[in-house]
Short mmCIF file of C-alpha atoms and ligand atoms in Angstrom, two decimals:
data_model
loop_
_atom_site.label_atom_id
_atom_site.label_comp_id
_atom_site.label_asym_id
_atom_site.label_seq_id
_atom_site.Cartn_x
_atom_site.Cartn_y
_atom_site.Cartn_z
CA MET A 1 8.83 25.94 9.13
CA SER A 2 6.35 23.39 8.22
CA THR A 3 4.10 22.63 5.43
CA ASP A 4 0.48 21.06 5.11
CA THR A 5 -1.08 20.31 1.47
CA SER A 6 -4.13 17.61 3.24
CA SER A 7 -7.49 17.04 1.61
CA GLN A 8 -9.87 15.70 3.85
CA ASP A 9 -8.56 12.03 3.42
CA ILE A 10 -5.08 12.35 2.74
CA LEU A 11 -3.26 14.39 5.48
CA VAL A 12 0.23 15.48 4.14
CA HIS A 13 2.55 17.34 6.63
CA THR A 14 6.05 18.53 6.38
CA GLU A 15 7.98 19.28 9.13
CA ALA A 16 11.82 18.86 9.93
CA ALA A 17 12.33 17.23 6.66
CA VAL A 18 10.24 14.66 6.74
CA THR A 19 7.29 14.22 4.77
CA THR A 20 3.90 12.94 6.89
CA ILE A 21 1.41 11.20 4.51
CA THR A 22 -1.80 9.96 6.83
CA PHE A 23 -4.81 8.06 6.33
CA ASN A 24 -7.44 10.04 7.19
CA ARG A 25 -10.61 8.29 6.16
CA VAL A 26 -11.46 6.18 9.63
CA ASP A 27 -15.43 5.75 9.10
CA LYS A 28 -14.18 3.55 6.01
CA LYS A 29 -11.04 2.20 7.20
CA ASN A 30 -9.00 4.22 5.84
CA SER A 31 -9.79 2.22 1.86
CA ILE A 32 -7.91 4.15 -0.78
CA THR A 33 -10.47 6.11 -2.96
CA GLU A 34 -8.85 7.15 -6.83
CA ALA A 35 -8.39 10.93 -5.76
CA MET A 36 -6.98 9.56 -2.31
CA TYR A 37 -4.29 7.97 -4.60
CA ALA A 38 -4.11 10.93 -6.68
CA ALA A 39 -3.00 12.52 -3.11
CA MET A 40 -0.58 10.44 -2.67
CA ALA A 41 0.87 10.32 -5.84
CA ASP A 42 0.95 14.24 -5.94
CA ALA A 43 2.89 14.41 -2.53
CA LEU A 44 5.93 11.96 -3.35
CA VAL A 45 6.06 13.57 -6.59
CA ALA A 46 6.66 16.99 -4.58
CA ALA A 47 8.56 15.23 -1.86
CA GLN A 48 11.00 14.14 -4.47
CA ALA A 49 11.67 17.30 -6.11
CA ASP A 50 11.79 19.35 -2.84
CA ALA A 51 15.11 19.19 -1.91
CA ALA A 52 14.23 20.00 2.11
CA VAL A 53 12.56 16.95 2.33
CA ARG A 54 14.50 14.12 2.92
CA VAL A 55 11.96 11.21 4.11
CA VAL A 56 8.59 10.00 3.56
CA VAL A 57 6.24 8.43 6.73
CA PHE A 58 3.12 6.63 5.53
CA GLN A 59 1.08 6.47 8.84
CA GLY A 60 -3.03 5.29 9.98
CA ASP A 61 -4.33 5.87 13.26
CA MET A 62 -4.00 3.34 15.96
CA ALA A 63 -6.81 1.21 14.69
CA ILE A 64 -6.22 0.60 11.45
CA PHE A 65 -3.60 1.61 8.41
CA SER A 66 -5.80 0.80 5.41
CA ALA A 67 -8.18 -1.45 4.03
CA GLY A 68 -6.89 -1.08 0.39
CA ASN A 69 -8.42 0.17 -2.22
CA ASP A 70 -11.89 1.61 -2.22
CA ILE A 71 -14.14 -1.46 -2.92
CA ALA A 72 -16.99 0.84 -4.49
CA ASP A 73 -14.74 2.22 -6.48
CA PHE A 74 -13.30 -1.36 -7.68
CA LEU A 75 -17.07 -1.86 -8.39
CA ARG A 76 -17.87 1.18 -10.56
CA GLN A 77 -14.49 0.13 -12.41
CA SER A 78 -15.21 -3.49 -13.13
CA ALA A 79 -19.17 -2.44 -14.50
CA GLN A 80 -16.90 -0.20 -16.76
CA GLY A 81 -14.71 -2.80 -18.12
CA GLY A 82 -11.68 -2.44 -16.12
CA GLN A 83 -10.18 0.16 -17.98
CA GLN A 84 -9.37 2.53 -15.37
CA ALA A 85 -7.38 -0.15 -13.53
CA ALA A 86 -5.15 -0.39 -16.98
CA ALA A 87 -1.94 1.28 -16.98
CA GLN A 88 -1.90 3.46 -20.09
CA ASP A 89 0.70 5.85 -20.93
CA ALA A 90 -1.96 8.88 -21.13
CA GLY A 91 -4.26 9.36 -18.49
CA GLU A 92 -2.48 6.52 -15.77
CA PRO A 93 -5.24 5.95 -13.22
CA SER A 94 -3.86 7.54 -9.80
CA VAL A 95 -3.41 4.09 -8.63
CA TRP A 96 -0.91 3.48 -11.02
CA ARG A 97 0.80 6.24 -10.57
CA PHE A 98 1.01 6.14 -6.81
CA LEU A 99 2.46 2.75 -7.24
CA ARG A 100 5.35 4.34 -10.11
CA ALA A 101 6.11 6.78 -7.76
CA LEU A 102 5.95 4.61 -4.72
CA ALA A 103 8.72 1.94 -6.32
CA ALA A 104 10.69 4.60 -7.74
CA PHE A 105 11.03 6.53 -4.61
CA PRO A 106 14.77 7.79 -4.02
CA LYS A 107 14.67 8.92 -0.41
CA PRO A 108 14.34 6.97 2.60
CA LEU A 109 10.12 5.88 2.83
CA VAL A 110 9.20 4.40 6.89
CA ALA A 111 5.72 2.97 7.50
CA ALA A 112 3.95 2.87 10.88
CA VAL A 113 1.25 -0.16 10.29
CA CYS A 114 -1.52 -0.47 13.06
CA GLY A 115 -4.69 -2.76 12.98
CA PRO A 116 -5.75 -3.97 9.02
CA ALA A 117 -3.35 -3.69 6.63
CA VAL A 118 -5.44 -4.49 3.40
CA GLY A 119 -4.11 -5.92 0.17
CA ILE A 120 -2.47 -2.08 -0.95
CA GLY A 121 -2.21 -1.15 2.48
CA THR A 122 0.58 -3.97 2.59
CA THR A 123 1.82 -4.39 -1.02
CA LEU A 124 2.81 -0.89 -0.81
CA LEU A 125 5.19 -2.10 2.57
CA LEU A 126 7.23 -3.91 -0.42
CA HIS A 127 8.29 -0.57 -0.93
CA CYS A 128 9.26 0.81 2.11
CA ASP A 129 12.34 0.89 3.79
CA LEU A 130 11.53 0.95 7.46
CA VAL A 131 8.19 -0.91 8.56
CA TYR A 132 7.23 -0.49 12.65
CA ALA A 133 3.99 -2.36 13.63
CA GLY A 134 1.73 -2.04 16.31
CA ASP A 135 1.12 -5.75 17.75
CA ASN A 136 -2.34 -5.19 16.42
CA ALA A 137 -0.96 -4.99 12.86
CA ALA A 138 -3.40 -7.74 10.62
CA PHE A 139 -1.83 -8.25 7.06
CA SER A 140 -3.63 -9.70 4.07
CA LEU A 141 -3.66 -9.92 0.78
CA PRO A 142 -7.29 -10.66 -0.51
CA PHE A 143 -6.89 -10.37 -4.17
CA VAL A 144 -7.89 -13.85 -5.03
CA ASN A 145 -11.56 -12.98 -2.87
CA LEU A 146 -11.83 -10.49 -4.58
CA GLY A 147 -11.33 -12.11 -8.74
CA LEU A 148 -8.39 -10.67 -8.55
CA CYS A 149 -4.21 -11.04 -8.83
CA PRO A 150 -1.85 -8.72 -6.80
CA GLU A 151 -0.19 -5.55 -7.60
CA ALA A 152 2.35 -3.22 -6.86
CA ALA A 153 5.62 -5.98 -7.98
CA SER A 154 3.85 -8.33 -4.96
CA SER A 155 4.21 -11.46 -7.11
CA LEU A 156 7.39 -10.91 -7.56
CA LEU A 157 8.65 -9.37 -4.00
CA LEU A 158 6.79 -11.48 -1.75
CA PRO A 159 8.44 -14.54 -2.69
CA GLN A 160 11.14 -13.23 -2.24
CA MET A 161 10.56 -12.20 1.28
CA LEU A 162 8.57 -14.73 2.25
CA GLY A 163 9.51 -18.22 0.10
CA TYR A 164 7.60 -19.97 -2.01
CA HIS A 165 5.11 -21.28 -0.11
CA ARG A 166 4.08 -18.92 2.78
CA ALA A 167 3.96 -16.58 -0.28
CA ALA A 168 1.23 -19.08 -1.52
CA GLU A 169 -0.42 -19.22 1.14
CA ALA A 170 -0.78 -15.23 1.76
CA LEU A 171 -1.88 -14.92 -1.75
CA LEU A 172 -3.63 -17.58 -2.75
CA LEU A 173 -5.92 -18.12 0.45
CA GLY A 174 -5.32 -14.43 1.07
CA GLU A 175 -5.94 -14.98 5.13
CA PRO A 176 -4.25 -12.52 7.27
CA PHE A 177 -1.18 -12.68 9.17
CA MET A 178 -0.31 -10.89 12.23
CA ALA A 179 2.32 -8.19 13.33
CA GLU A 180 4.84 -11.03 15.16
CA ALA A 181 4.65 -13.31 11.66
CA ALA A 182 5.07 -10.12 10.18
CA LEU A 183 8.47 -9.20 11.72
CA GLU A 184 9.74 -13.25 11.57
CA VAL A 185 9.76 -12.85 7.77
CA GLY A 186 11.27 -9.57 7.86
CA LEU A 187 8.06 -7.56 6.12
CA VAL A 188 8.91 -5.81 9.24
CA ASN A 189 11.35 -3.77 11.05
CA ARG A 190 10.21 -3.60 15.20
CA VAL A 191 6.28 -4.85 16.83
CA VAL A 192 5.75 -2.06 19.09
CA PRO A 193 2.70 -1.08 21.31
CA PRO A 194 -0.28 0.55 19.12
CA ALA A 195 0.09 3.50 21.00
CA GLU A 196 4.02 3.71 20.53
CA CYS A 197 4.11 3.12 16.54
CA ASN A 198 3.50 6.10 15.03
CA LEU A 199 6.37 8.24 16.90
CA LEU A 200 8.30 5.31 16.74
CA ALA A 201 8.32 5.68 12.82
CA GLN A 202 8.94 9.52 13.51
CA THR A 203 11.70 9.03 15.35
CA GLN A 204 13.75 6.59 12.88
CA ALA A 205 12.32 9.42 10.43
CA LYS A 206 14.04 11.91 12.31
CA LYS A 207 17.40 9.74 12.78
CA LEU A 208 17.77 9.11 8.84
CA ALA A 209 16.60 12.92 7.77
CA ALA A 210 19.79 13.95 10.24
CA LYS A 211 22.15 11.78 7.74
CA PRO A 212 23.72 12.97 4.72
CA LEU A 213 20.61 12.22 1.63
CA SER A 214 23.66 11.82 -1.25
CA ALA A 215 24.67 8.99 0.81
CA LEU A 216 21.56 7.46 1.12
CA ILE A 217 19.88 7.83 -1.99
CA GLU A 218 22.89 6.23 -3.33
CA THR A 219 22.73 3.27 -0.33
CA LYS A 220 19.13 3.13 -1.65
CA ARG A 221 19.61 2.74 -5.33
CA LEU A 222 22.01 0.05 -4.80
CA MET A 223 20.39 -1.96 -3.07
CA LYS A 224 17.56 -2.13 -5.31
CA ALA A 225 19.59 -1.96 -8.16
CA GLY A 226 19.10 -5.68 -8.83
CA GLN A 227 15.81 -5.52 -8.94
CA SER A 228 14.36 -1.87 -9.97
CA ALA A 229 13.90 -3.44 -13.60
CA ALA A 230 12.33 -6.03 -12.92
CA VAL A 231 9.93 -4.84 -10.07
CA ARG A 232 8.50 -2.06 -12.55
CA ALA A 233 8.38 -4.88 -15.71
CA ARG A 234 6.28 -6.99 -12.73
CA MET A 235 3.61 -3.88 -12.21
CA ASP A 236 3.28 -3.75 -15.91
CA GLU A 237 2.47 -7.25 -16.10
CA GLU A 238 -0.01 -7.32 -13.22
CA GLY A 239 -1.57 -4.21 -14.47
CA ALA A 240 -2.76 -5.68 -17.02
CA SER A 241 -4.53 -8.79 -15.47
CA PHE A 242 -5.62 -7.15 -13.11
CA ALA A 243 -7.35 -5.33 -15.53
CA ARG A 244 -8.78 -7.91 -16.93
CA LEU A 245 -9.64 -9.91 -14.06
CA MET A 246 -11.38 -6.35 -12.83
CA ALA A 247 -13.80 -6.71 -15.75
CA GLY A 248 -14.60 -10.62 -15.06
CA PRO A 249 -17.43 -12.05 -12.79
CA ALA A 250 -15.79 -13.27 -10.15
CA ALA A 251 -14.77 -9.68 -9.43
CA ARG A 252 -17.80 -7.86 -9.98
CA GLU A 253 -19.33 -10.81 -7.58
CA ALA A 254 -16.73 -10.08 -5.22
CA PHE A 255 -17.38 -6.35 -5.27
CA SER A 256 -21.37 -6.79 -5.09
CA ALA A 257 -20.75 -9.32 -2.32
CA PHE A 258 -19.12 -6.53 -0.32
CA MET A 259 -20.97 -3.47 -0.72
CA ASP A 260 -24.40 -6.05 -0.16
CA LYS A 261 -23.31 -7.45 3.06
CA ARG A 262 -22.70 -11.01 1.97
CA HIS A 263 -21.03 -13.84 1.21
CA PRO A 264 -19.65 -14.11 -2.40
CA ASP A 265 -21.43 -17.38 -4.60
CA PHE A 266 -18.15 -17.67 -7.35
CA SER A 267 -19.98 -21.76 -7.81
CA LYS A 268 -20.03 -20.25 -11.40
CA CYS A 269 -16.90 -18.43 -11.80
N1 COA B 1 -13.60 -0.07 0.56
C1 COA B 1 -15.24 0.14 0.77
N2 COA B 1 -15.78 0.61 1.77
C2 COA B 1 -14.68 0.04 2.91
C3 COA B 1 -13.75 -1.23 2.58
C4 COA B 1 -13.31 -0.92 1.37
N3 COA B 1 -12.14 -1.38 1.29
N4 COA B 1 -13.24 -1.71 4.12
C5 COA B 1 -14.21 -0.95 4.73
N5 COA B 1 -15.51 -0.13 4.61
C6 COA B 1 -16.42 0.27 5.15
C7 COA B 1 -17.44 -0.77 5.51
O1 COA B 1 -18.14 -1.24 3.90
C8 COA B 1 -17.85 -0.07 6.19
O2 COA B 1 -19.06 0.74 5.66
P1 COA B 1 -20.52 1.47 6.43
O3 COA B 1 -20.24 2.03 7.71
O4 COA B 1 -21.23 2.00 5.31
O5 COA B 1 -21.63 0.14 6.24
C9 COA B 1 -17.06 0.43 6.93
O6 COA B 1 -15.89 0.83 6.28
C10 COA B 1 -16.65 -0.30 8.41
O7 COA B 1 -16.24 -1.29 8.16
P2 COA B 1 -16.24 -3.09 8.62
O8 COA B 1 -16.21 -3.95 7.67
O9 COA B 1 -17.58 -2.85 9.27
O10 COA B 1 -15.30 -3.00 9.90
P3 COA B 1 -13.97 -3.92 10.61
O11 COA B 1 -13.88 -3.69 11.60
O12 COA B 1 -15.26 -4.72 11.00
O13 COA B 1 -13.46 -4.67 9.56
C11 COA B 1 -11.62 -4.71 7.70
C12 COA B 1 -12.54 -4.35 9.36
C13 COA B 1 -10.94 -3.73 7.37
C14 COA B 1 -11.15 -5.94 8.16
C15 COA B 1 -12.92 -5.05 6.71
O14 COA B 1 -13.97 -3.85 6.15
C16 COA B 1 -12.60 -5.60 5.41
O15 COA B 1 -12.00 -6.58 4.90
N6 COA B 1 -12.68 -4.48 4.62
C17 COA B 1 -12.25 -4.48 2.60
C18 COA B 1 -11.01 -5.30 2.47
C19 COA B 1 -10.52 -5.38 1.41
O16 COA B 1 -11.12 -6.36 1.18
N7 COA B 1 -10.02 -4.01 0.75
C20 COA B 1 -9.65 -4.80 -0.95
C21 COA B 1 -8.36 -4.97 -1.16
S1 COA B 1 -7.49 -5.65 -2.74
#
């Protein structure tokens, strides 16, 4: 049996114990709006609660995984003083709800990444268990270029994974790195032609779905046990900094420049 709980920009399809979340806003390079974060958070909460779901897969299409947060949304939030981005207990913004659900998700998470994976398009992968990349995948973390700071505990997890200096290059310079470099540092499991990537992720998800769920959950929990509290704490700390920077002049200039299709001028920020 298969089920669909899709909105237009996020498709959620469940079949044979695998829930697949597909970015489907290709005209805007799969950039992620508040409504899309809400749809993904809801899909994760539902997949966690549904005993019939054993694995969740994230995918885009062959040319684009995700251009990260929608910058028009960022500009609006910046004008509102950044408070939308602040992690609050009541009425928590959808992006933080999504990130918390992702970081705490107990069942296996698989991702298929082709084309650009920008910002949260890369940081969400740090919380996936298996990541497959098309040879056109380009990972980038341009938070500083946008007057912002990292999120999704990437300021903790990336230095652990890449080593401090390579993480600093990725996070301070914000320049893209390609699939082969991501393979070398262990951010992805395998690099394949883009046309094969989503299929490979589904094949691996089906293999996982055939295994005993209780053993999968316990193994994942044990692998992450040493750092789950630190990840939660870092996400909170990043969230507070992100909200403060979001309301600042550098972020406003960066977002306006992107929307106006011009280079930002940080000479006064
Ligand atoms: N937010 C809102 N709109 C976005 C977007 C984003 N993050 N990324 C792309 N778009 C829109 C563009 O404004 C453009 O819209 P238009 O057709 O109405 O002008 C459309 O998507 C196509 O984008 P374009 O830049 O022309 O595509 P490209 O193939 O040349 O480049 C990217 C693709 C992903 C490299 C580039 O779009 C990009 O760098 N996007 C911004 C990434 C970013 O900084 N994200 C925030 C991370 S925290």
